[in-house]
């Protein structure tokens, strides 16, 4: 009972069909160029994590052979992995980019933020981020967020308007029709832009492999001193772990995400190449955030609540 | 999934599709089954759903909690907005626009369908084609979604009887083809029992077609480029002005339709200046030919004035420019659209001032009858509008190009996206279905 006008030709692929990675790449480049064409002061959030690294790679391709017309912004929690900071500074220098840093430690030192009892600094990033956006008058802020990461993010628009307090109101989002993105905003407001919205974790890794993009070493299996907390392997270090009763052991691990050391867990892994990593992720029964992020487990709406306040 | 190699995975294509369905016809179950059977629901997500369900006192895990991402949705137990979901099989990657089915959310189905290559319309086998089904078919026809799947669900509740399915499929296909839907594939399924969703059903030997997932994997996503008008909206001018590239001046954009070749004579609209393509860069790599939907940078042989908002087209196939646009629109904002409303129109990469000159009719989706001169369109209304633009726009008919035949209207005061627009005739057929009692006739 199939009524088909156009016959499906099985096994034949038109030479004009784009592969899924080419489609995603083309769409992301289109988003970068729309922002360059419509905004005055865009900035790319750059943590040195794989998603922001892919964003930067796409931006480089989008404007080649000219330079990327955006600066970078890193929200520095003060609990960063040293390898990631080293990577960040090297990439910035290599491409002649301008880096802004919003420092959580600085806010704590001058008493504007208080350390949380659980030691995690992830929620503390929101204030330095939003104040930096206001101070620098950024009107478009690229984030590496993907809709596959989390159910609140699945509701996120590619162009997401934030009010003068950087707040997200999921009930007042603009519908996104065709590829006609609406970047209108009032002075003081800004737009968060997510060029990787339609990518999955696997897409990101396949793209990294295809393009031969270099990553910080912590994404590949290495021996590290870790301890167990709330079901995660956290890195021992000056940031405040381990506490009494937590024991450090040396394990072969790697990271699926890069964030604040206090809440980003490592996974047991022997994946040392990109192919190993891709195979490991394809077989994993855990999501990226479920496996490695302690802060998302705090409540059912943890991400939605943080996003409402201005988190990326 | 773990048996697929990296090369196999990156060679796959991408299908964007949208679901539509009334409340309680099993849409969540179908989505849940697709995600589950393609390993897209991982154990930590399931555990979170189990925890949340248990804390609400529910005995079984409520799979709707998996997809209802917002606090307000979980509180009310309804889906209030489009969500995008991702899954993959060895053959293809999928982006699913999961749209709520309530009638008041017509705008959400329009949003989901605008980027979809395929729309799934669910019906309950016990109820057959109902008003809501006809609404969904009409929207799919208006948005010119290339492929429509009629999923006749809950076949288990009609004893898997072939005549039930055949009657529904026949009624729907007749209705849809009158609206000009180019292709309908009807599939009898039970999302709950799993019949014909991923695995062929043992209960319906009489059905010889593909399962739902097989069809999604095989439906063609490439376009017949030979018959497409080539269109490149200029997004951004790339001028490095470096020692290495002192004279490079490239026009960057995503090809909206068709194919462009080096050496081709082109016209820049709206100015009408002509030149020849001297080079095409595909993200840094020179190529001889590029096609939709590649993001490219085009170099021209002559130093013509080109800027963001312009449209590059083949000289032999240029659209007319006009300041008077007639279109079918879906109003998506809470504030109404009225005659005399001053708006911004975003078409391709160009945004210009415009005024709503007339709203000749509003469409009643239930029976496709027309309400003449409604005076205004409110949220979720579909109607015809006439718009006068401050500058000429090179618009195509939406029937020819979903990209260069579409636009949005924006409120200049607060930036709200007001309206989704499709230029030209509403439905593909010359004589669309109409209510016998409707005297207004079809003026669009």
XYZ file of C-alpha atoms in Angstrom:
756
model
C 0.000 0.000 0.000
C 2.792 2.388 -0.867
C 1.940 5.225 -3.195
C 5.213 6.573 -4.443
C 5.428 9.005 -7.279
C 9.188 9.397 -7.184
C 10.743 5.960 -7.250
C 13.223 5.321 -4.483
C 16.393 4.114 -6.052
C 17.968 1.839 -3.564
C 21.709 1.756 -3.436
C 22.229 4.750 -5.697
C 23.323 7.974 -4.080
C 23.226 11.145 -6.135
C 26.625 12.831 -6.438
C 24.889 15.968 -5.184
C 23.934 14.399 -1.861
C 25.931 15.828 1.019
C 27.189 13.472 3.698
C 25.816 14.164 7.150
C 29.087 15.762 8.240
C 29.135 18.016 5.173
C 25.520 19.049 5.876
C 26.279 19.878 9.490
C 29.457 21.722 8.543
C 27.696 23.781 5.880
C 24.888 24.684 8.266
C 27.322 25.750 11.015
C 29.326 27.876 8.572
C 26.097 29.532 7.440
C 25.342 30.391 11.082
C 28.808 31.889 11.645
C 28.486 34.026 8.532
C 24.994 35.228 9.469
C 26.352 36.460 12.788
C 29.342 38.136 11.119
C 26.932 39.879 8.739
C 24.378 41.035 11.302
C 26.126 41.751 14.602
C 28.604 44.381 15.769
C 30.526 42.609 18.534
C 30.332 38.815 18.437
C 32.510 36.596 20.625
C 33.143 32.842 20.730
C 33.007 31.136 24.126
C 36.185 29.094 24.160
C 36.963 26.662 26.943
C 39.545 24.543 25.180
C 36.995 21.720 25.121
C 36.253 19.730 21.964
C 33.041 21.576 21.087
C 34.621 25.015 21.268
C 37.648 23.688 19.369
C 35.334 22.484 16.590
C 33.562 25.864 16.639
C 36.860 27.667 16.148
C 37.846 25.293 13.334
C 34.527 25.980 11.579
C 34.967 29.738 12.023
C 38.441 29.528 10.505
C 37.009 27.711 7.476
C 34.002 30.036 7.192
C 36.118 33.157 6.670
C 39.205 31.710 4.946
C 41.453 33.109 3.620
C 40.581 36.063 5.884
C 40.965 36.010 9.656
C 38.125 35.021 11.996
C 36.237 38.284 12.656
C 35.460 37.344 16.274
C 37.391 37.392 19.525
C 37.341 34.551 22.072
C 36.081 34.531 25.648
C 37.153 32.010 28.253
C 35.327 31.734 31.551
C 38.183 30.622 33.767
C 36.911 28.750 36.823
C 40.339 28.735 38.433
C 40.114 24.930 38.491
C 41.191 24.252 34.945
C 43.192 21.373 33.620
C 46.696 22.760 32.942
C 46.867 20.918 29.591
C 43.740 22.741 28.480
C 45.038 26.194 29.414
C 48.258 25.452 27.580
C 46.247 24.392 24.516
C 44.075 27.521 24.744
C 47.038 29.902 24.775
C 48.801 28.086 21.974
C 45.747 28.196 19.665
C 45.112 31.870 20.407
C 48.714 32.738 19.527
C 48.785 30.521 16.440
C 45.769 32.220 14.830
C 46.470 35.729 16.067
C 43.186 35.850 17.981
C 42.167 38.097 20.857
C 41.278 36.320 24.100
C 39.091 37.767 26.853
C 39.119 36.013 30.211
C 36.372 36.188 32.834
C 37.859 34.844 36.060
C 35.806 33.111 38.737
C 38.812 33.188 41.101
C 38.973 36.960 40.841
C 35.308 37.224 41.851
C 35.925 34.950 44.827
C 39.044 36.869 45.861
C 37.220 40.171 45.987
C 34.201 38.694 47.724
C 31.718 39.033 44.849
C 31.216 35.253 44.779
C 31.447 32.734 47.580
C 32.872 29.231 47.239
C 30.156 26.585 47.504
C 30.321 23.933 50.227
C 30.479 21.170 47.596
C 33.467 22.860 45.960
C 31.999 22.940 42.461
C 32.539 26.154 40.589
C 30.362 25.430 37.577
C 27.335 27.465 38.746
C 29.713 30.266 39.744
C 30.609 30.876 36.096
C 27.337 32.590 35.294
C 28.056 35.925 36.993
C 31.553 36.512 35.558
C 30.266 35.466 32.131
C 27.248 37.758 32.087
C 29.143 40.709 33.557
C 31.863 40.309 30.953
C 29.252 40.241 28.181
C 27.767 43.492 29.506
C 31.135 45.168 30.100
C 32.447 44.339 26.622
C 29.022 44.987 25.039
C 29.107 41.663 23.188
C 25.910 41.354 21.161
C 26.333 37.776 19.913
C 27.922 35.042 22.022
C 28.697 31.729 20.324
C 28.365 28.677 22.536
C 29.245 25.072 21.735
C 26.022 23.716 23.282
C 24.399 20.822 21.439
C 20.765 19.829 21.657
C 21.669 16.183 22.161
C 23.426 16.944 25.443
C 20.467 17.454 27.689
C 16.674 17.715 27.475
C 16.527 21.460 28.267
C 19.095 22.037 25.546
C 16.908 20.049 23.130
C 14.516 23.002 23.364
C 17.165 25.605 22.642
C 17.076 27.724 19.503
C 20.113 28.275 17.271
C 19.699 32.025 17.870
C 18.604 32.411 21.486
C 17.708 35.896 22.678
C 18.880 36.868 26.181
C 17.573 39.888 28.038
C 19.728 42.533 29.717
C 20.205 40.130 32.633
C 21.280 37.389 30.201
C 18.215 35.351 31.167
C 16.726 32.623 28.971
C 12.946 32.350 28.887
C 12.069 29.056 27.211
C 8.426 30.060 26.860
C 9.266 33.190 24.899
C 11.551 31.765 22.248
C 11.299 32.843 18.649
C 10.207 30.098 16.271
C 13.009 29.282 13.831
C 11.749 28.914 10.303
C 13.756 27.591 7.374
C 17.273 28.994 7.817
C 16.025 32.532 8.387
C 17.587 33.364 11.750
C 16.281 36.465 13.506
C 19.074 38.294 15.304
C 17.153 41.459 16.261
C 17.842 42.601 19.806
C 17.533 45.754 21.860
C 20.566 47.534 23.332
C 21.742 45.608 26.388
C 20.254 42.350 25.116
C 22.342 39.799 23.319
C 21.878 36.624 21.330
C 23.444 33.305 22.242
C 24.268 31.433 19.073
C 24.728 27.668 18.896
C 26.217 26.592 15.557
C 26.583 22.995 16.772
C 22.918 22.682 17.815
C 22.269 19.809 15.430
C 25.497 17.913 16.095
C 25.751 14.894 18.355
C 28.769 13.880 20.404
C 29.601 11.288 17.759
C 29.333 13.867 14.958
C 31.811 16.084 16.795
C 34.307 13.233 17.133
C 33.901 12.097 13.544
C 34.433 15.640 12.358
C 37.552 15.988 14.516
C 38.858 12.766 12.967
C 37.985 13.795 9.408
C 39.516 17.242 9.726
C 42.541 16.097 11.711
C 41.924 18.622 14.480
C 44.357 18.579 17.398
C 42.874 18.257 20.899
C 44.184 18.658 24.451
C 45.745 15.387 25.578
C 43.238 14.776 28.374
C 40.712 13.548 25.768
C 42.860 10.453 25.246
C 43.647 7.674 27.690
C 46.428 8.487 30.131
C 47.435 7.578 33.664
C 46.109 10.016 36.214
C 45.726 10.302 39.977
C 42.022 10.235 40.654
C 39.620 9.598 43.502
C 35.984 8.534 43.673
C 33.279 11.078 44.549
C 29.555 10.769 43.805
C 30.239 7.942 41.376
C 32.838 9.869 39.374
C 36.587 9.772 39.020
C 37.762 13.272 39.877
C 41.299 14.527 39.432
C 43.256 15.022 42.655
C 44.622 18.503 42.927
C 44.932 21.785 44.694
C 41.320 22.652 43.937
C 40.198 20.712 47.006
C 40.194 17.011 46.445
C 40.475 14.440 47.862
C 38.902 15.040 51.253
C 39.171 12.772 54.297
C 38.006 9.282 53.501
C 38.596 9.639 49.762
C 41.578 7.732 48.481
C 43.686 8.577 45.487
C 44.581 5.891 43.006
C 46.321 5.838 39.656
C 44.048 4.810 36.790
C 44.024 4.738 33.014
C 41.367 7.321 32.141
C 40.296 9.936 29.645
C 37.803 12.811 29.591
C 34.651 13.058 27.498
C 34.081 16.688 28.436
C 36.340 19.444 29.658
C 35.132 21.678 32.457
C 35.808 22.643 36.015
C 37.979 20.005 37.708
C 35.665 19.894 40.715
C 32.726 18.497 38.767
C 34.123 16.958 35.582
C 34.676 13.255 35.882
C 37.066 11.037 33.964
C 36.017 7.723 32.436
C 38.009 4.500 32.517
C 39.383 4.096 29.022
C 42.223 2.726 26.982
C 41.313 4.773 23.887
C 44.472 6.438 22.661
C 43.551 7.288 19.071
C 40.587 9.087 17.515
C 39.341 5.783 16.088
C 39.494 4.229 19.564
C 37.528 7.133 20.997
C 34.869 6.935 18.280
C 34.467 3.199 18.814
C 34.223 3.722 22.563
C 31.534 6.403 22.275
C 29.530 4.424 19.727
C 29.389 1.558 22.215
C 28.814 3.637 25.354
C 25.568 3.250 27.256
C 25.990 6.584 29.021
C 25.517 10.095 27.711
C 28.437 12.461 27.774
C 27.041 14.576 30.574
C 25.671 11.630 32.511
C 29.088 10.015 32.520
C 31.147 13.031 33.457
C 29.155 15.912 34.906
C 28.273 15.950 38.578
C 26.372 19.232 38.477
C 23.679 18.007 36.082
C 22.657 15.363 38.562
C 21.645 17.859 41.205
C 18.035 18.041 40.037
C 15.786 17.200 37.129
C 15.869 20.804 35.933
C 19.470 21.656 36.825
C 20.441 22.667 33.303
C 17.212 24.537 32.610
C 17.585 26.501 35.839
C 21.212 27.413 35.129
C 20.368 28.382 31.567
C 17.529 30.630 32.729
C 20.043 32.559 34.831
C 22.398 33.104 31.946
C 24.573 29.987 31.898
C 25.622 28.798 28.463
C 26.027 0.555 16.585
C 29.296 -0.708 17.976
C 29.871 -2.793 14.872
C 29.896 0.184 12.518
C 33.236 1.538 11.428
C 34.086 5.218 11.479
C 34.126 5.368 7.676
C 30.696 3.829 7.375
C 29.361 6.335 9.861
C 30.721 9.398 8.092
C 29.482 8.213 4.697
C 25.886 8.315 5.895
C 23.428 10.997 4.856
C 21.219 13.196 6.993
C 17.420 13.190 6.949
C 15.492 15.958 8.671
C 11.938 14.985 9.413
C 9.028 16.183 11.511
C 6.248 14.415 13.349
C 2.676 15.574 13.600
C -0.108 13.921 15.466
C -3.109 14.561 17.620
C -3.076 14.110 21.361
C -3.166 10.451 22.353
C -2.563 8.996 18.940
C 0.732 7.553 20.079
C 3.281 10.045 18.817
C 5.365 9.940 22.000
C 5.338 6.170 21.912
C 6.521 6.129 18.319
C 9.268 8.654 19.033
C 10.223 6.736 22.164
C 10.454 3.467 20.246
C 12.573 4.971 17.479
C 14.960 6.523 19.978
C 15.048 3.395 22.108
C 15.548 0.904 19.290
C 18.282 3.013 17.721
C 20.180 3.150 21.016
C 19.563 6.859 21.354
C 18.182 6.563 24.842
C 21.119 5.790 27.059
C 20.970 4.164 30.437
C 21.577 7.291 32.499
C 18.680 9.022 30.710
C 16.409 6.053 31.362
C 17.459 5.962 34.998
C 16.650 9.659 35.315
C 13.191 9.011 33.877
C 12.661 6.068 36.226
C 13.718 8.182 39.220
C 11.433 11.042 38.213
C 8.498 8.729 37.513
C 8.902 6.977 40.845
C 9.073 10.267 42.709
C 5.754 11.194 41.116
C 4.259 7.919 42.311
C 3.977 6.428 38.831
C 4.468 2.689 38.591
C 6.015 2.488 35.129
C 8.603 4.886 33.738
C 6.827 7.700 31.890
C 8.675 8.040 28.584
C 7.157 11.454 27.996
C 9.506 12.711 30.724
C 12.328 11.875 28.386
C 11.142 14.325 25.783
C 9.399 16.989 27.834
C 12.490 19.002 28.625
C 11.025 22.010 30.345
C 9.807 22.349 33.910
C 6.476 23.754 32.722
C 5.989 20.831 30.334
C 6.593 18.265 33.035
C 4.313 20.096 35.441
C 1.468 20.231 32.965
C 2.197 16.898 31.304
C 2.048 18.472 27.856
C 4.559 19.388 25.204
C 4.573 23.116 24.579
C 7.317 23.587 22.081
C 9.236 22.026 19.224
C 12.154 19.913 20.370
C 14.848 18.489 18.158
C 16.065 14.929 18.683
C 18.853 12.942 17.149
C 19.322 9.299 16.329
C 21.232 7.208 13.882
C 21.230 3.879 12.094
C 24.102 2.459 10.075
C 22.530 3.931 6.931
C 21.549 7.398 7.990
C 21.553 10.077 10.704
C 18.242 11.642 11.638
C 17.159 15.003 13.002
C 13.616 14.778 14.250
C 11.588 17.941 14.831
C 9.203 16.709 17.498
C 6.203 19.034 17.279
C 3.212 19.148 19.595
C -0.054 18.179 17.965
C -2.536 20.488 19.668
C -4.447 22.641 17.235
C -3.325 25.819 18.985
C 0.239 24.920 18.099
C -0.122 25.094 14.308
C 2.872 27.426 14.336
C 4.997 24.705 15.878
C 4.149 22.255 13.132
C 4.927 24.960 10.570
C 8.261 25.564 12.287
C 9.137 21.873 12.306
C 7.982 21.315 8.729
C 9.932 24.304 7.358
C 13.224 22.415 7.560
C 11.848 18.905 7.088
C 12.295 16.669 4.064
C 9.611 14.369 5.372
C 6.580 14.693 7.635
C 5.026 11.849 9.581
C 1.291 12.161 10.126
C -0.067 9.750 12.680
C -3.629 8.532 12.796
C -5.330 6.185 15.218
C -6.546 3.179 13.214
C -9.756 3.151 15.270
C -10.613 6.747 14.350
C -9.258 7.002 10.812
C -8.841 10.330 9.058
C -10.127 13.038 11.393
C -10.144 16.824 11.228
C -6.721 17.047 12.795
C -5.323 14.666 10.165
C -6.618 16.929 7.421
C -5.054 19.950 9.148
C -1.694 18.207 9.299
C -1.957 17.202 5.628
C -2.833 20.770 4.667
C 0.176 22.158 6.544
C 2.484 19.579 4.958
C 1.078 20.606 1.560
C 1.428 24.331 2.288
C 5.023 23.894 3.445
C 5.681 21.628 0.437
C 7.367 18.947 2.439
C 8.649 16.576 -0.258
C 7.664 13.310 1.448
C 4.679 12.506 3.629
C 4.311 9.327 5.662
C 0.892 8.328 6.920
C 1.520 6.128 9.933
C -1.684 4.259 10.724
C -1.055 3.488 14.372
C -2.702 1.180 16.916
C -3.280 -1.543 14.330
C -3.224 -3.972 17.274
C -6.517 -2.452 18.423
C -8.265 -3.234 15.122
C -7.043 -6.836 15.011
C -4.454 -5.937 12.393
C -7.169 -5.987 9.740
C -6.068 -5.018 6.249
C -9.354 -3.406 5.121
C -9.195 -0.933 8.032
C -5.750 0.196 6.939
C -6.592 0.200 3.224
C -9.634 2.422 3.710
C -7.713 4.967 5.800
C -4.758 4.973 3.415
C -7.037 5.452 0.424
C -9.026 8.282 1.984
C -5.871 10.099 3.117
C -3.976 9.629 -0.146
C -6.901 10.994 -2.145
C -7.145 14.033 0.111
C -3.399 14.662 0.114
C -3.001 14.362 -3.644
C -5.805 16.858 -4.155
C -3.747 19.249 -2.029
C -0.768 18.541 -4.234
C 1.278 16.457 -1.807
C 3.718 14.789 -4.216
C 4.232 11.526 -2.364
C 2.392 9.663 0.349
C 3.646 6.451 1.882
C 1.135 4.731 4.153
C 2.427 2.268 6.736
C 0.354 0.215 9.185
C 2.052 0.168 12.583
C 1.632 -0.412 16.261
C 4.078 1.846 18.050
C 3.243 0.205 21.364
C 3.660 -3.394 20.186
C 6.448 -2.567 17.773
C 4.750 -3.751 14.576
C 6.392 -2.355 11.419
C 8.216 0.390 13.307
C 11.709 -1.071 13.255
C 10.940 -4.748 12.691
C 8.461 -6.172 10.165
C 5.217 -7.247 11.788
C 4.339 -10.923 12.082
C 0.723 -9.843 12.557
C 0.303 -8.173 9.173
C 1.410 -10.630 6.483
C -0.715 -8.749 3.987
C 1.566 -5.718 4.165
C 4.470 -5.907 1.730
C 5.958 -2.442 2.122
C 8.880 -1.168 4.197
C 8.849 -0.742 7.945
C 8.695 2.800 9.208
C 12.430 2.954 9.902
C 13.334 1.291 6.586
C 11.362 3.958 4.770
C 13.124 6.732 6.716
C 16.449 5.186 5.782
C 15.706 4.936 2.067
C 13.714 8.025 1.195
C 15.793 10.180 -1.191
C 17.193 13.408 0.264
C 18.941 14.799 -2.784
C 17.169 17.178 -5.101
C 16.748 17.131 -8.828
C 19.273 19.882 -9.433
C 18.788 19.899 -13.198
C 15.428 21.593 -12.769
C 16.416 23.948 -9.937
C 16.990 27.646 -10.386
C 20.459 28.294 -8.955
C 20.452 30.875 -6.155
C 23.191 32.195 -3.864
C 22.180 34.744 -1.216
C 25.301 36.731 -0.270
C 25.864 36.579 3.471
C 29.199 38.257 3.887
C 32.019 39.718 1.809
C 35.401 38.160 2.539
C 38.289 40.582 2.042
C 41.492 39.520 3.778
C 43.537 42.548 2.601
C 46.717 40.751 3.609
C 50.077 40.582 1.863
C 49.227 37.054 0.798
C 45.763 37.941 -0.528
C 45.830 41.650 -1.401
C 43.002 41.530 -3.944
C 40.843 38.661 -2.720
C 37.194 39.639 -2.672
C 34.856 36.700 -2.154
C 31.093 36.550 -1.741
C 30.244 34.042 0.943
C 26.932 32.262 1.254
C 25.089 28.969 1.433
C 23.737 27.906 -1.957
C 19.962 28.037 -1.543
C 19.147 26.070 -4.688
C 20.732 24.542 -7.761
C 24.314 24.426 -8.984
C 26.997 27.012 -9.760
C 30.025 26.485 -11.995
C 33.239 28.388 -12.619
C 32.915 30.271 -15.908
C 29.162 30.738 -15.575
C 27.618 34.128 -16.428
C 25.848 35.507 -13.365
C 23.693 38.470 -12.425
C 23.681 40.196 -9.057
C 20.235 41.166 -7.803
C 18.652 43.568 -7.152
C 21.214 45.767 -8.976
C 21.137 43.637 -12.145
C 24.887 43.918 -12.722
C 26.455 40.996 -14.549
C 29.779 39.176 -14.364
C 31.319 35.725 -14.627
C 32.238 33.329 -11.834
C 36.045 33.242 -11.807
C 36.402 30.904 -8.866
C 34.521 29.002 -6.177
C 36.062 28.240 -2.786
C 34.449 25.453 -0.803
C 35.576 26.366 2.731
C 39.112 27.108 1.661
C 39.408 24.571 -1.195
C 38.950 25.708 -4.814
C 36.299 23.712 -6.719
C 34.832 23.871 -10.224
C 31.245 23.253 -9.260
C 29.183 23.664 -6.101
C 25.575 22.902 -5.264
C 22.845 23.283 -2.689
C 23.270 23.340 0.365
C 27.022 23.876 0.355
C 28.464 26.954 2.041
C 30.823 28.513 -0.487
C 32.680 31.677 -1.421
C 32.240 32.869 -5.000
C 34.767 35.080 -6.814
C 33.684 37.205 -9.763
C 35.727 38.240 -12.807
C 34.613 41.880 -12.649
C 34.815 44.382 -9.847
C 31.053 44.762 -9.404
C 29.385 46.124 -6.302
C 28.102 43.163 -4.265
C 27.190 43.186 -0.587
C 25.280 41.246 2.053
C 21.676 40.839 1.051
C 22.342 40.536 -2.664
C 21.377 37.420 -4.604
C 23.726 35.898 -7.186
C 21.871 33.987 -9.930
C 22.688 32.605 -13.374
C 22.138 35.362 -15.949
C 20.055 32.981 -18.040
C 17.787 32.147 -15.120
C 17.208 35.267 -13.031
C 14.004 35.812 -11.052
C 12.072 39.043 -11.463
C 12.415 41.531 -8.635
C 9.285 42.983 -7.108
C 8.107 45.307 -4.365
C 4.729 43.622 -4.179
C 4.812 40.198 -2.602
C 1.763 37.962 -2.373
C 2.081 35.012 -0.099
C 0.465 32.495 2.165
C 1.566 33.075 5.735
C 1.333 31.392 9.096
C 1.176 33.909 11.901
C 3.425 32.755 14.734
C 3.383 35.644 17.233
C 0.931 36.395 20.017
C 0.321 39.968 18.846
C -1.890 40.026 15.729
C -0.871 40.998 12.195
C -3.104 43.723 10.807
C -3.555 45.614 7.554
C -1.298 48.666 7.653
C 1.187 46.961 10.007
C 4.743 48.227 9.380
C 7.145 45.311 9.544
C 10.560 44.113 8.476
C 10.771 41.307 5.941
C 13.759 38.958 6.015
C 14.176 37.186 2.695
C 17.393 35.213 2.221
C 20.075 37.431 3.700
C 18.224 40.694 3.064
C 16.068 42.518 5.594
C 13.987 45.460 4.345
C 11.089 47.557 5.568
C 7.628 46.572 4.420
C 3.981 47.282 5.014
C 1.057 44.848 5.103
C -1.194 46.186 2.350
C -3.973 43.650 2.512
C -5.076 40.422 4.131
C -7.444 39.037 1.471
C -8.364 35.848 3.278
C -7.874 33.538 6.211
C -7.833 29.795 5.728
C -9.840 27.469 7.943
C -7.693 24.384 8.138
C -10.532 22.089 9.216
C -12.346 22.255 5.882
C -9.972 24.473 3.843
C -12.681 27.108 3.502
C -11.755 30.764 3.188
C -12.785 33.590 5.410
C -12.555 36.757 3.265
C -10.925 39.941 4.588
C -10.485 38.872 8.193
C -8.819 42.222 8.987
C -6.129 40.551 11.035
C -4.344 37.278 11.614
C -3.807 36.018 15.134
C -1.417 33.376 16.434
C -1.662 30.099 14.488
C -3.784 31.624 11.715
C -2.939 30.821 8.125
C -3.915 33.362 5.501
C -3.061 35.253 2.359
C -1.281 38.592 2.608
C -0.125 41.294 0.205
C 3.047 43.057 1.246
C 4.664 46.165 -0.234
C 8.423 46.249 0.345
C 10.603 49.360 0.569
C 13.118 47.885 -1.876
C 12.732 45.367 -4.676
C 13.243 41.735 -3.667
C 14.168 38.850 -5.991
C 11.585 36.370 -4.782
C 10.910 32.953 -6.220
C 7.697 31.064 -5.874
C 7.835 28.814 -2.803
C 6.762 25.989 -5.117
C 10.064 26.407 -6.978
C 12.360 27.047 -4.049
C 11.669 26.561 -0.374
C 14.676 28.745 0.462
C 14.263 31.754 -1.848
C 10.467 31.508 -1.818
C 10.210 31.862 1.952
C 10.506 34.830 4.284
C 9.771 35.922 7.821
C 8.133 39.131 9.019
C 9.702 40.803 12.041
C 8.277 43.459 14.359
C 10.669 46.415 14.010
C 9.836 47.629 17.531
C 10.812 44.592 19.581
C 12.300 42.152 17.074
C 9.602 39.516 17.490
C 9.294 36.997 14.654
C 5.706 37.629 13.580
C 4.949 35.542 10.543
C 6.278 32.788 8.305
C 5.657 33.436 4.625
C 5.566 31.405 1.429
C 5.457 33.266 -1.872
C 3.019 32.328 -4.619
C 0.235 29.774 -4.835
C -0.730 27.999 -1.623
C -1.371 24.482 -2.782
C 0.137 22.635 -5.690
C -3.098 21.511 -7.282
C -5.058 23.872 -9.538
C -8.355 22.926 -7.928
C -7.826 22.268 -4.233
C -10.423 20.483 -2.193
C -13.051 22.792 -0.870
C -16.114 22.674 1.200
C -19.189 22.416 -1.020
C -20.840 25.131 1.051
C -17.947 27.503 0.495
C -19.035 30.261 -1.890
C -15.897 32.325 -1.739
C -14.062 30.194 -4.217
C -10.317 29.889 -4.354
C -8.561 33.058 -5.201
C -5.239 31.633 -4.156
